[in-house]
């Protein structure tokens, strides 16, 4: 849904900040508990971080207490101010040494020396830049010498405190890891459950990728009203196949497979997977350890659209290019922050590839009459019934096919958005930060969609009315809405995002495909608005029709 979100969304910026904070905290944790961080790069980063924190914190406190004005008045040193500044400096370098030693847990004496020398050099450089030649006059050189000795001692003190905490945490972490690994969910304790409808072109590749994770006896596939050779393909791999007739819909097929094979009593976890998705061979390695924490109820990985090798843009891959940008922005700037353990506010555990703990699944109603899709409802039930945390692991990759026509694209997003609003209607509102976050985000999406759909009307008014700004002096955050502002908000900023994703993904063709993203965003905004009233006036039977598929050689790492 981020594809229809404008750049000025409060929620979007909030989750960007949360994603950044999660990255920082997770990185700090990884440095502390991993033995593989003994690298020159890690040492260099920790040293620079310690020095940077020392200097920045010192300057902040110096200005906060007003000492920058009285530390040196041109006639000599004011001793009281100098002593106060020296105390602040020693405290700051102790903090810098502590942070550096928490980031890099090896070679601590060398690290302390590096942070101390770097801090001294940076401090003297700042003094020379501010005071010029006066920095070497009077009592200042003696002050620098004394401060240098104190800096070394303060840094060693900070590093020692960090060393004590590191040792304590490492002992506790090793004990927890030993206990957790003994109780860790193993691959043979996970059932793979797939609902498929006429997927003979893709189900073989999906099963083939799964065989790098598990064996055929743990793969269960429900062929939901298929009229092609889906069942025959599944049997050729010796996997469990349930030929479900007539078509029950995805949620109904999943429920049937779980009940018919008594999966919830046989396994500790269930891996729900779409029939057109291939899985990276490291998926279990990155997701299953999260279930060592009994509070984790579900985990999902990073969705990556299948990108066939080509050098000339193809119409059938426009939606794929569009989704590559969407998944990159949505997953790293929104979902990554929403699934931080301090937040746990993700409104969706993607049904295309997600692992649920069976103890949580027993309390979730997968097939709810009247809902067109199941994954939004399952996620809302996790939150509503307080069944546990949701995890998103970017290193666990899955590869999915996107629609190859605008018609299939529209049919797909109709199901998604109708299912989203139906789920909100079904669950209503309950007191929780999840509801506050989700409903506020939805309100922003509705407002931005209305504005986006009205863009042609606004443009016509400005051009045909021969106006510089909109009628009634319509303003947004103090800025008048002009042709230029509409162009910047709807086109320029959008294309800047496309440029960034093209660089990160190393797919320069996205720049050419990006020209066609605006019409897709317009269609998606219109569909999003249209599905809201439908969610309250009609019911769905959940039956589905798979979009057209193609068989590709997917590169799996």
Coordinates of N, CA, C and O in Angstrom, one line a residue, residues 190 309 323:
X190 N 8.5 -28.7 10.8 CA 7.7 -27.7 10.1 C 7.0 -28.3 9.0 O 7.6 -28.9 8.1
X309 N 16.1 -11.9 -17.1 CA 17.2 -11.1 -17.8 C 16.6 -10.5 -19.1 O 16.1 -11.3 -19.9
X323 N 6.5 -3.4 -8.8 CA 6.5 -4.1 -7.5 C 7.9 -4.2 -6.9 O 8.1 -4.3 -5.7

